[in-house]
Amino acid sequence: MIDQIIEGLFLTLRYDTFVLMALGLFGGMLVGALPGFTTLMAMAILLPISFFLDPVVGIPFLLGVYKGGIFGGSIPAILVSMPGTGAAVATTTDGYQLTKKGQSRKALDMALFSSVIGDTASDIFTLLMIVPIAYLVLQFGPPEIFAILILSIVIVAVTAGHNPLKGLIMLTVGLWLSFIGSDPIGGMERFTFGLFDLRDGIPLLPLLIGIFAIPEIAKIVGRKTTGSNSVASILGERLSRDEFKRCIRTICRSTVIGTMIGIIPGLGQMVAAVMGYTAAKNASPVKENFGKGELEGVAAAEAANNAVNGPTMVPLLTLGIPGDNVTAILLGAFVAQGLRPGPQLFTDQGPVVFGILIAMVIANIMFLAIGYVSIPFFSRIVTIKSNLLVPLVTMFALAGAYVYHSNPTDIIILAVFGVIGMIANAAKFEVMPLVMGFILGVPIERAFGQTLSLANGDFLNFALFERPIMVAILVATPFLAWLIRRKMYADKDNDKYLH
Amino acid sequence: MRNNVEMLVLITIAFLSLMALVFSSALIKQQQMLFGQPSISPDQFPNLTLTAMLIMAIVLLVKPLKKRWFDGKSNEEAPLDVDPDIEEEDEGEQSYLRLGAYFLSMIVYAIFLKEFGFVTCSAILVAFVSVLLGARNVLEIVSLSLISPFLLYVVSTRGLKVALPETDLIERAVQALFQFLGLA
């Protein structure tokens, strides 16, 4: 393992990785800083660029966009009370109050430092934990993998949105979409309606760009927003050492919360930020200051949402389970690069995987430097005109959908999924369970088929006496899903933000 | 309004899943077995999923429909998913027309992309979407729609070595420009 880590380090230490990662960070912060333009949209649109780069360059580039975007979202949250991303929703509460008090510079500095600390600590945790978890997963056979996949999709479905049934319906829609094409066991055609373009199934890339990026762009088109009129300005002194020291305990607590949430598929940054914020408020001796411009509030939310970034790679790399919508896009990047996530990835492509994980840690150091220098620039971006940006973003999205297969049909598929995403948004159906169902549909069916083969026609005896772990996971699935959902909405503060 | 959309979505999902179940034998090719028996037939998993989808959609539909028809309450009084904090968005006719035009422009772009090339199609698309979003400064629109597709084309084809469809005329112009700049 040490050899692989060292080899991975050498793979990462190349100038183009650093340049592309810096570009990704800058681009992510830029998009995150624009209200209405999300990190998810940026990643979906920039995903195709990574296909044409080496894996240790292309994937760190996307990780840069991811990390930069999550922090970038806190800039408009603090300056104009408009979270650039969902992850920054809890930052708005105290961040904007600090701006009103003329202390926006302090709030932005605190957001940056706590983001970097939360992110770095969770990345190191990921680097240390991922190998033991991968070795554990290697001991699993198809029945256990099947049970874990079911557990993951159920957790994602029931924790997405207000109504768990709606999440489960979207999950089944995603599963059904994954059936289009050839079946993974016998290769028979299903639901292709005789269309040649559907024989290989629905392509992942246009689906991801269409369902994640297009509805966000369409929202701006529908509203015809021409840019924020708010004047974003950076005021006040920088963060002092004493103020930072006062928040260290909160940052550590939020980092732990974010890291734990990151491992569980489906919860993501927003849940982490809200839970980190609520925990900080409950632990504080000056609870009444929260919501009125408390620096600890900004630190708690930002450390927690950034601490999610690293651990979401654990289920992704070891089991091929994307923990949230951003890691679903990263999964697309891995697959396009010929890196099929799963325990075998560590034996087949160990150095590349470690190279990518090391790049995540290096990205944080660059993130600190770029963020510190460029905060004033990004604060100006908050007010840029959207009627100039939306056409460019649309062009990038369409070109991105086209380039992978050089097939214009992919653009039509993108538009169709854009419409599906918009309708889902309008009806308050979350799209993440659909994407999870689509991505994991084939692996689930394959694992289920292999399990039935192993059972040799006597599934009940096989499951109960030979594969008790599978049975235990399947039995525990509804209880675990219920417990996680209950924990998520237990606190009134959490409920307020998450709904 | 939102509840009507929800109802429509659920009715569509229920109807489509029912149709897919009814016609599954026509939509899924059956395996011709030469050796042994497959562990799972190609229609087993889809039928299981479609049945679950149908049942859940019906369960979600039953409550508001029951209230609407038997208790005489309107749909607005029997919400599927109560969420009072959600602000109603701009849902005027203009907004729908703009969205329709936006999606139509994507379809037209896909149809003509190979014939007219990336730069031309993208320039028209960028100009159209800018105007659609309220941009009225001609100089701004023209410069944005001419420069950005050209730059993206050059970066993609020369920098990332990605193939984008283009007419001979524009490709020759790019080559000439590169020769002029000494980059060819």
XYZ file of C-alpha atoms in Angstrom:
683
model
C 0.000 0.000 0.000
C 2.806 2.419 0.923
C 4.405 1.703 -2.468
C 1.156 2.521 -4.206
C 0.767 5.772 -2.255
C 4.326 6.836 -3.156
C 3.752 5.894 -6.795
C 0.505 7.857 -6.686
C 2.341 10.879 -5.281
C 4.822 10.811 -8.165
C 1.986 10.446 -10.670
C 0.383 13.589 -9.248
C 3.515 15.721 -9.134
C 3.292 17.038 -12.671
C 2.773 20.602 -13.764
C -0.402 19.983 -15.817
C -2.172 18.442 -12.785
C -1.396 21.590 -10.780
C -2.371 23.960 -13.586
C -5.662 22.186 -14.311
C -6.453 21.847 -10.604
C -5.846 25.595 -10.129
C -8.083 26.294 -13.133
C -10.719 23.981 -11.678
C -10.566 25.700 -8.283
C -10.768 29.125 -9.881
C -13.610 28.056 -12.180
C -15.463 26.393 -9.304
C -15.206 29.503 -7.110
C -16.303 31.635 -10.047
C -19.409 29.558 -10.704
C -20.144 29.066 -7.007
C -19.975 32.836 -6.522
C -22.703 33.410 -9.114
C -26.159 33.148 -7.545
C -28.211 30.697 -9.606
C -25.163 28.963 -11.079
C -24.349 25.883 -9.030
C -21.253 23.735 -8.589
C -23.273 20.825 -9.889
C -24.024 22.692 -13.094
C -20.345 23.606 -13.504
C -19.220 20.030 -12.937
C -21.805 18.579 -15.314
C -20.784 21.016 -18.028
C -17.025 20.679 -17.514
C -17.153 16.882 -17.154
C -16.425 16.214 -20.858
C -13.134 18.164 -20.649
C -11.832 15.579 -18.178
C -12.368 12.745 -20.711
C -9.640 14.077 -22.931
C -7.074 14.469 -20.173
C -5.023 11.891 -18.294
C -6.982 10.506 -15.260
C -4.546 12.112 -12.783
C -5.113 15.456 -14.523
C -8.776 15.312 -15.563
C -10.265 14.021 -12.320
C -8.295 16.443 -10.065
C -9.531 19.205 -12.403
C -13.129 18.205 -11.620
C -12.283 17.872 -7.921
C -10.939 21.420 -8.088
C -14.245 22.620 -9.544
C -16.068 20.733 -6.771
C -14.013 22.141 -3.896
C -13.881 25.650 -5.334
C -17.608 25.619 -6.008
C -18.587 24.603 -2.490
C -16.550 27.483 -1.050
C -17.580 29.856 -3.858
C -21.209 29.328 -2.869
C -20.511 30.940 0.490
C -19.436 34.254 -1.128
C -22.903 35.414 -2.302
C -24.371 33.746 0.827
C -22.284 36.099 2.980
C -22.390 39.193 0.781
C -25.939 39.292 -0.577
C -27.736 36.569 1.440
C -28.133 34.384 -1.644
C -26.435 31.007 -1.272
C -24.540 30.235 -4.485
C -25.000 26.521 -3.737
C -27.353 24.560 -1.496
C -24.383 23.718 0.726
C -24.073 27.396 1.710
C -27.648 27.750 2.932
C -26.662 27.644 6.633
C -23.807 30.102 5.999
C -26.360 32.721 4.948
C -27.799 32.981 8.474
C -24.765 34.445 10.231
C -22.660 35.383 7.200
C -25.075 37.991 5.914
C -25.611 39.392 9.420
C -21.838 39.921 9.638
C -21.937 41.755 6.291
C -24.693 43.987 7.649
C -22.446 44.755 10.615
C -19.652 45.723 8.211
C -17.612 42.584 8.909
C -17.917 40.720 5.610
C -14.144 40.344 5.267
C -13.996 38.461 8.588
C -16.876 36.213 7.525
C -15.257 35.406 4.171
C -11.895 34.684 5.815
C -13.559 32.428 8.359
C -15.455 30.624 5.587
C -12.192 30.055 3.721
C -10.140 28.829 6.684
C -12.835 26.548 8.064
C -13.527 25.167 4.565
C -9.848 24.327 4.038
C -9.448 22.741 7.490
C -12.647 20.682 7.178
C -11.770 19.567 3.675
C -8.117 18.687 4.399
C -8.884 16.713 7.562
C -11.602 14.712 5.809
C -9.370 14.067 2.781
C -6.615 12.680 5.012
C -9.198 10.531 6.786
C -10.350 9.254 3.383
C -6.795 8.464 2.304
C -6.208 6.431 5.481
C -9.578 4.680 5.606
C -10.194 3.822 1.995
C -7.762 0.890 1.766
C -9.072 -1.073 4.789
C -12.609 -0.507 3.524
C -11.640 -1.653 0.014
C -10.045 -4.824 1.442
C -13.187 -5.474 3.481
C -15.332 -5.013 0.373
C -13.057 -7.448 -1.509
C -14.211 -10.189 0.882
C -17.810 -9.636 -0.213
C -19.479 -11.727 -2.891
C -22.382 -10.766 -5.211
C -25.059 -11.373 -2.496
C -23.452 -8.898 -0.054
C -22.754 -6.392 -2.834
C -26.414 -6.682 -3.889
C -27.552 -5.997 -0.308
C -25.204 -2.990 0.075
C -26.373 -1.521 -3.232
C -30.002 -1.902 -2.138
C -29.186 -0.265 1.211
C -27.511 2.686 -0.550
C -30.279 3.380 -3.025
C -32.961 3.103 -0.358
C -31.114 5.565 1.919
C -30.687 8.007 -0.982
C -34.346 7.688 -1.964
C -35.882 8.137 1.494
C -33.602 10.984 2.560
C -34.096 12.958 -0.655
C -36.813 15.507 -0.135
C -39.916 15.869 1.936
C -41.776 12.722 0.973
C -39.866 9.382 1.024
C -42.400 7.751 -1.321
C -41.588 10.336 -3.973
C -37.896 9.513 -3.616
C -38.661 5.815 -4.001
C -40.772 6.465 -7.111
C -37.903 8.423 -8.668
C -35.578 5.572 -7.759
C -37.752 3.071 -9.638
C -37.918 5.452 -12.616
C -34.095 5.546 -12.621
C -33.931 1.754 -12.367
C -36.346 1.444 -15.279
C -34.230 3.837 -17.376
C -31.203 1.626 -16.683
C -33.105 -1.348 -18.166
C -33.285 0.346 -21.561
C -30.773 -1.359 -23.844
C -29.327 -4.845 -23.420
C -29.890 -6.802 -20.226
C -26.646 -7.464 -18.301
C -27.167 -11.230 -17.952
C -28.321 -12.508 -21.352
C -27.794 -9.425 -23.541
C -31.452 -9.321 -24.665
C -32.907 -6.023 -25.885
C -35.316 -4.271 -23.546
C -37.486 -1.158 -24.040
C -35.511 0.040 -27.081
C -38.695 0.457 -29.176
C -36.610 -0.690 -32.144
C -34.397 2.422 -31.990
C -30.786 1.690 -32.876
C -29.467 4.587 -30.738
C -30.969 2.984 -27.617
C -29.407 -0.463 -28.074
C -26.449 0.447 -25.865
C -28.769 2.055 -23.351
C -29.156 5.720 -22.463
C -25.729 7.404 -22.414
C -24.747 8.572 -18.914
C -23.170 11.901 -19.872
C -26.147 13.585 -21.616
C -28.367 12.270 -18.826
C -26.140 13.836 -16.145
C -25.755 17.190 -17.923
C -29.419 17.234 -18.894
C -30.889 16.389 -15.532
C -28.498 18.399 -13.345
C -27.411 21.415 -15.402
C -30.265 22.175 -17.809
C -33.052 22.620 -15.182
C -30.812 25.093 -13.308
C -30.181 27.054 -16.503
C -33.854 26.823 -17.457
C -34.794 28.291 -14.065
C -32.815 31.426 -14.978
C -34.321 31.458 -18.485
C -37.825 31.163 -17.009
C -37.254 34.013 -14.608
C -35.358 36.151 -17.109
C -33.024 37.343 -14.355
C -30.608 39.884 -15.658
C -28.306 39.862 -12.639
C -28.408 40.867 -9.035
C -28.752 44.542 -8.265
C -27.285 44.133 -4.825
C -23.991 45.793 -4.326
C -21.539 43.245 -3.014
C -18.717 44.796 -1.111
C -16.032 43.534 1.187
C -15.869 45.534 4.356
C -14.090 45.499 7.674
C -10.900 44.007 9.042
C -9.470 40.598 8.338
C -10.030 37.717 10.735
C -7.804 37.931 13.820
C -5.874 35.027 15.330
C -7.959 35.166 18.542
C -11.212 35.005 16.615
C -9.932 32.019 14.707
C -8.752 30.275 17.904
C -12.181 30.786 19.452
C -13.742 28.822 16.597
C -11.294 25.900 16.464
C -13.419 23.621 18.645
C -16.447 24.329 16.435
C -14.437 23.682 13.272
C -13.227 20.315 14.663
C -16.760 19.292 15.690
C -18.173 20.235 12.296
C -15.342 18.411 10.517
C -16.237 15.202 12.356
C -19.955 15.679 11.568
C -19.251 16.397 7.891
C -16.892 13.425 7.594
C -19.447 11.008 9.075
C -22.217 12.372 6.854
C -19.978 12.131 3.792
C -19.601 8.368 4.198
C -23.377 7.813 4.156
C -24.704 7.935 0.587
C -27.399 10.461 -0.157
C -26.997 13.037 2.602
C -24.463 15.476 1.149
C -23.171 18.954 1.992
C -26.432 20.671 2.787
C -27.365 18.168 5.499
C -23.813 18.354 6.886
C -23.832 22.164 6.955
C -27.195 22.306 8.709
C -26.255 19.617 11.247
C -22.856 21.233 11.899
C -24.525 24.601 12.415
C -27.193 23.186 14.733
C -24.592 21.271 16.772
C -22.475 24.431 17.154
C -25.501 26.433 18.237
C -26.564 23.810 20.785
C -23.030 23.579 22.214
C -22.466 27.318 22.409
C -22.769 29.240 25.712
C -24.035 32.201 23.651
C -26.788 30.471 21.671
C -28.691 33.728 21.327
C -25.899 35.192 19.161
C -26.470 32.592 16.458
C -28.419 34.083 13.593
C -27.289 37.593 14.551
C -23.803 37.516 13.055
C -21.838 34.899 15.004
C -18.501 33.918 13.433
C -18.821 30.426 14.897
C -21.994 29.960 12.833
C -20.068 30.579 9.607
C -17.197 28.312 10.747
C -19.565 25.482 11.723
C -21.478 25.455 8.442
C -18.448 25.832 6.184
C -16.236 23.251 7.938
C -19.072 20.714 7.885
C -20.069 21.147 4.244
C -16.487 20.941 3.012
C -15.675 17.937 5.233
C -18.180 15.956 3.152
C -16.022 16.204 -0.006
C -13.410 13.557 0.885
C -15.510 10.804 2.486
C -18.039 10.757 -0.383
C -15.173 9.175 -2.334
C -15.209 6.128 -0.002
C -18.495 4.545 -1.230
C -17.743 5.813 -4.734
C -14.297 4.243 -5.077
C -14.853 1.070 -3.053
C -18.363 0.132 -4.201
C -19.121 2.362 -7.160
C -21.903 4.035 -5.153
C -22.109 7.805 -5.719
C -22.880 9.422 -2.375
C -24.462 12.520 -3.883
C -25.142 14.236 -7.196
C -21.587 15.606 -7.476
C -20.026 12.175 -6.976
C -22.475 10.814 -9.575
C -20.756 13.168 -12.013
C -17.333 12.047 -10.762
C -18.431 8.454 -11.358
C -19.125 9.447 -14.971
C -15.556 10.788 -15.192
C -14.069 7.590 -13.739
C -16.079 5.349 -16.077
C -15.172 7.443 -19.124
C -11.500 7.131 -18.155
C -11.853 3.333 -18.056
C -11.608 3.286 -14.251
C -14.567 1.226 -13.046
C -15.005 2.054 -9.316
C -15.139 -0.974 -7.007
C -12.740 -2.903 -4.783
C -10.837 -4.221 -7.836
C -9.878 -0.654 -8.712
C -7.341 -0.640 -5.882
C -5.603 -3.786 -7.110
C -5.777 -2.866 -10.813
C -5.160 0.903 -10.711
C -3.975 1.551 -7.141
C -1.382 4.249 -7.913
C -3.838 6.227 -10.071
C -6.482 6.126 -7.321
C -3.980 7.208 -4.674
C -2.685 9.874 -7.054
C -6.214 11.275 -7.294
C -6.683 11.140 -3.502
C -3.330 12.868 -2.918
C -4.334 15.495 -5.493
C -7.396 16.182 -3.323
C -5.142 17.071 -0.383
C -2.824 19.193 -2.550
C -5.874 20.956 -4.002
C -6.749 22.191 -0.512
C -3.420 23.977 -0.128
C -3.895 25.607 -3.527
C -7.487 26.365 -2.555
C -6.272 28.312 0.507
C -3.827 30.382 -1.554
C -6.190 31.036 -4.485
C -9.123 31.758 -2.188
C -7.189 34.164 0.031
C -5.932 36.210 -2.904
C -9.043 36.164 -5.063
C -11.922 36.737 -2.613
C -12.234 40.440 -3.608
C -12.430 39.461 -7.286
C -15.139 36.852 -6.721
C -17.186 39.288 -4.679
C -17.484 41.456 -7.811
C -18.652 38.444 -9.820
C -21.749 38.154 -7.646
C -23.415 40.907 -9.687
C -22.510 39.754 -13.209
C -25.265 39.680 -15.874
C -26.850 36.284 -16.416
C -28.044 37.086 -19.954
C -24.411 36.900 -21.011
C -23.537 33.807 -19.007
C -26.532 31.590 -19.742
C -25.883 31.423 -23.534
C -22.255 30.477 -22.900
C -23.182 27.828 -20.341
C -25.773 26.417 -22.767
C -23.185 26.225 -25.542
C -20.742 24.406 -23.205
C -23.475 21.962 -22.149
C -24.461 21.098 -25.726
C -20.859 20.776 -26.915
C -20.089 18.635 -23.858
C -22.971 16.270 -24.534
C -21.924 15.929 -28.187
C -18.178 15.306 -27.919
C -18.120 11.946 -26.149
C -19.864 9.946 -28.907
C -19.839 12.639 -31.629
C -23.546 11.973 -31.924
C -26.137 14.806 -32.190
C -28.755 12.420 -30.746
C -26.995 12.884 -27.404
C -27.987 16.578 -27.507
C -31.624 15.575 -27.952
C -31.276 13.112 -25.044
C -29.801 15.988 -22.996
C -32.771 18.219 -23.840
C -35.234 15.431 -22.956
C -33.595 14.889 -19.562
C -33.494 18.655 -19.081
C -37.279 18.698 -19.474
C -37.629 15.671 -17.162
C -35.476 17.468 -14.566
C -37.585 20.619 -14.853
C -40.855 18.731 -14.476
C -39.397 16.857 -11.492
C -38.371 20.181 -9.907
C -41.798 21.685 -10.544
C -43.505 18.691 -8.938
C -40.944 18.616 -6.103
C -39.531 15.234 -7.004
C -35.795 14.963 -6.265
C -33.734 13.814 -9.248
C -30.851 12.301 -7.270
C -32.680 8.973 -6.585
C -33.394 8.737 -10.320
C -29.697 9.171 -11.135
C -28.711 6.657 -8.439
C -31.227 4.152 -9.791
C -29.927 4.681 -13.311
C -26.263 4.275 -12.328
C -26.763 1.340 -9.987
C -29.572 -0.439 -11.867
C -27.282 -2.633 -13.957
C -24.868 -3.528 -11.097
C -27.867 -4.407 -8.882
C -29.438 -6.623 -11.542
C -26.100 -8.296 -12.258
C -25.426 -8.927 -8.549
C -28.983 -10.220 -8.119
C -28.592 -12.570 -11.087
C -25.254 -13.855 -9.759
C -26.830 -14.343 -6.320
C -29.623 -16.443 -7.823
C -27.050 -18.496 -9.749
C -25.116 -19.134 -6.537
C -28.353 -20.110 -4.780
C -28.934 -22.894 -7.308
C -32.698 -22.606 -7.136
C -32.919 -22.623 -3.326
C -32.680 -18.923 -2.551
C -34.190 -18.999 0.953
C -31.837 -21.643 2.345
C -28.873 -20.066 0.582
C -29.649 -16.603 1.960
C -30.416 -17.689 5.528
C -27.661 -20.237 6.097
C -24.880 -19.325 3.694
C -25.173 -15.548 3.362
C -26.389 -14.189 6.713
C -24.612 -10.848 6.105
C -26.769 -10.248 3.030
C -29.928 -11.044 5.012
C -28.814 -8.839 7.914
C -28.150 -5.871 5.600
C -31.454 -6.318 3.755
C -33.416 -6.616 7.017
C -31.619 -3.599 8.488
C -32.188 -1.446 5.367
C -35.643 -0.018 6.225
C -34.667 0.584 9.869
C -31.407 2.301 8.957
C -33.155 4.447 6.345
C -35.828 5.410 8.889
C -33.228 6.183 11.564
C -31.147 8.393 9.252
C -34.234 10.258 8.074
C -35.409 10.739 11.637
C -31.993 12.066 12.696
C -31.959 14.425 9.718
C -35.281 16.017 10.583
C -35.145 15.578 14.369
C -34.089 19.136 15.157
C -36.455 21.971 14.309
C -33.534 24.002 12.929
C -32.536 21.172 10.592
C -36.125 20.839 9.450
C -36.339 24.567 8.689
C -33.303 24.502 6.356
C -33.789 21.084 4.775
C -37.382 21.772 3.764
C -50.552 24.803 -9.332
C -47.715 22.652 -8.024
C -50.173 20.027 -6.758
C -51.651 19.775 -10.239
C -48.169 19.190 -11.654
C -47.569 16.533 -9.007
C -50.847 14.834 -9.835
C -50.071 14.894 -13.537
C -46.592 13.466 -12.953
C -47.963 10.693 -10.753
C -50.775 9.844 -13.181
C -48.240 9.737 -16.046
C -45.886 7.491 -14.060
C -48.747 5.167 -13.066
C -50.091 5.007 -16.624
C -46.685 4.403 -18.234
C -45.668 1.750 -15.714
C -49.004 -0.017 -16.248
C -48.563 0.107 -20.038
C -44.985 -1.167 -19.732
C -46.205 -4.054 -17.578
C -49.054 -4.929 -19.929
C -46.843 -4.843 -23.024
C -43.672 -6.135 -21.379
C -43.617 -9.280 -23.525
C -43.499 -7.081 -26.639
C -41.008 -4.580 -25.204
C -38.566 -7.165 -23.849
C -37.057 -9.795 -26.122
C -37.133 -13.248 -24.567
C -34.045 -15.382 -24.391
C -33.736 -18.404 -26.707
C -31.998 -20.885 -24.425
C -29.502 -23.276 -25.950
C -27.685 -24.417 -22.826
C -29.021 -24.479 -19.273
C -31.405 -21.965 -17.782
C -30.664 -18.328 -16.994
C -30.627 -17.364 -13.310
C -32.871 -14.397 -14.026
C -35.006 -13.759 -17.094
C -34.683 -10.341 -18.828
C -38.203 -9.290 -17.821
C -38.035 -10.347 -14.153
C -36.265 -7.293 -12.707
C -38.041 -4.705 -14.922
C -41.447 -6.180 -14.037
C -40.600 -6.106 -10.336
C -39.507 -2.462 -10.599
C -42.512 -1.424 -12.686
C -44.900 -3.080 -10.219
C -43.280 -1.221 -7.312
C -43.449 2.032 -9.309
C -47.147 1.516 -10.095
C -48.086 0.670 -6.494
C -46.213 3.655 -5.020
C -47.690 6.073 -7.593
C -51.205 4.802 -6.798
C -50.582 5.103 -3.038
C -49.512 8.739 -3.490
C -52.468 9.461 -5.749
C -55.140 7.860 -3.580
C -55.054 10.324 -0.653
C -55.615 13.591 -2.543
C -58.031 11.993 -5.014
C -60.073 10.540 -2.153
C -60.258 13.944 -0.464
C -61.137 15.642 -3.707
C -63.886 13.264 -4.777
C -65.379 11.982 -1.525
C -64.854 14.878 0.881
C -65.563 17.529 -1.748
C -62.283 19.339 -1.083
C -60.326 20.960 -3.854
C -56.883 19.847 -4.815
C -55.346 22.912 -3.187
C -56.879 21.870 0.131
C -55.506 18.359 -0.093
C -51.877 18.767 -0.911
C -49.708 15.766 -1.719
C -46.664 17.196 -0.085
C -47.196 20.160 2.198
C -44.380 22.628 1.885
C -45.544 26.111 2.848
C -42.130 27.773 2.630
C -41.704 27.178 -1.093
C -42.152 30.432 -2.936
C -44.227 30.315 -6.075
C -42.030 31.083 -9.033
C -42.791 33.193 -12.053
C -45.155 30.942 -13.966
C -46.549 33.430 -16.428
C -47.192 32.618 -20.052
C -44.068 34.538 -21.073
C -41.933 32.310 -18.913
C -43.299 29.135 -20.542
C -42.849 30.619 -24.013
C -39.237 31.481 -23.236
C -38.602 27.979 -21.914
C -40.268 26.440 -24.954
C -38.117 28.540 -27.264
C -35.012 27.645 -25.245
C -35.591 23.888 -25.557
C -36.617 24.192 -29.195
C -33.320 25.971 -29.917
C -31.470 22.934 -28.496
C -33.342 20.528 -30.765
C -32.741 22.738 -33.821
C -29.064 22.958 -32.825
C -28.813 19.134 -32.692
C -30.493 18.761 -36.095
C -28.260 21.252 -37.921
C -24.990 20.752 -36.029
C -23.377 18.365 -38.502
C -24.613 20.231 -41.549
C -23.685 23.808 -40.642
C -20.845 23.128 -38.217
C -20.199 23.960 -34.575
C -19.175 27.618 -34.874
C -22.133 28.717 -37.025
C -24.751 26.789 -35.038
C -23.290 27.902 -31.694
C -23.084 31.557 -32.798
C -26.772 31.517 -33.710
C -27.655 29.693 -30.477
C -25.683 32.110 -28.273
C -27.211 35.159 -29.991
C -30.719 33.689 -29.768
C -30.466 32.786 -26.063
C -28.954 36.203 -25.228
C -31.885 37.976 -26.889
C -34.308 35.539 -25.258
C -32.914 36.549 -21.866
C -33.342 40.224 -22.551
C -29.936 41.283 -23.899
C -30.422 44.239 -26.239
C -26.911 45.627 -26.711
C -26.134 44.615 -30.320
C -22.381 44.978 -29.965
C -22.384 42.810 -26.841
C -24.538 40.112 -28.474
C -22.564 40.029 -31.724
C -19.160 39.925 -30.064
C -20.241 37.255 -27.585
C -21.858 35.060 -30.233
C -18.914 35.299 -32.624
C -15.953 35.110 -30.291
C -17.091 32.477 -27.768
C -17.958 29.620 -30.214
C -14.785 30.302 -32.182
C -12.635 30.227 -29.038
C -14.317 27.051 -27.765
C -13.806 25.421 -31.165
C -10.103 26.315 -31.240
C -9.500 25.218 -27.620
C -11.398 21.944 -28.122
C -9.941 20.928 -31.463
C -6.394 22.257 -31.067
C -5.908 22.152 -27.273
C -7.911 19.107 -26.176
C -7.795 17.336 -29.568
C -11.563 16.852 -29.466
C -13.466 16.493 -32.725
C -16.255 19.019 -33.235
C -18.126 19.113 -36.546
C -17.161 22.057 -38.737
C -17.493 23.216 -42.325
C -14.394 23.277 -44.538
C -14.564 27.054 -44.811
C -14.248 27.712 -41.078
C -11.707 24.934 -40.578
C -9.553 26.469 -43.329
C -9.932 29.880 -41.703
C -8.737 28.449 -38.370
C -5.753 26.822 -40.078
C -4.917 30.077 -41.853
C -5.114 31.952 -38.566
C -2.809 29.446 -36.897
C -0.344 29.699 -39.779
C -0.482 33.485 -39.577
C 0.257 33.328 -35.843
C 3.028 30.795 -36.432
C 1.248 28.137 -34.332
C 0.472 25.613 -37.082
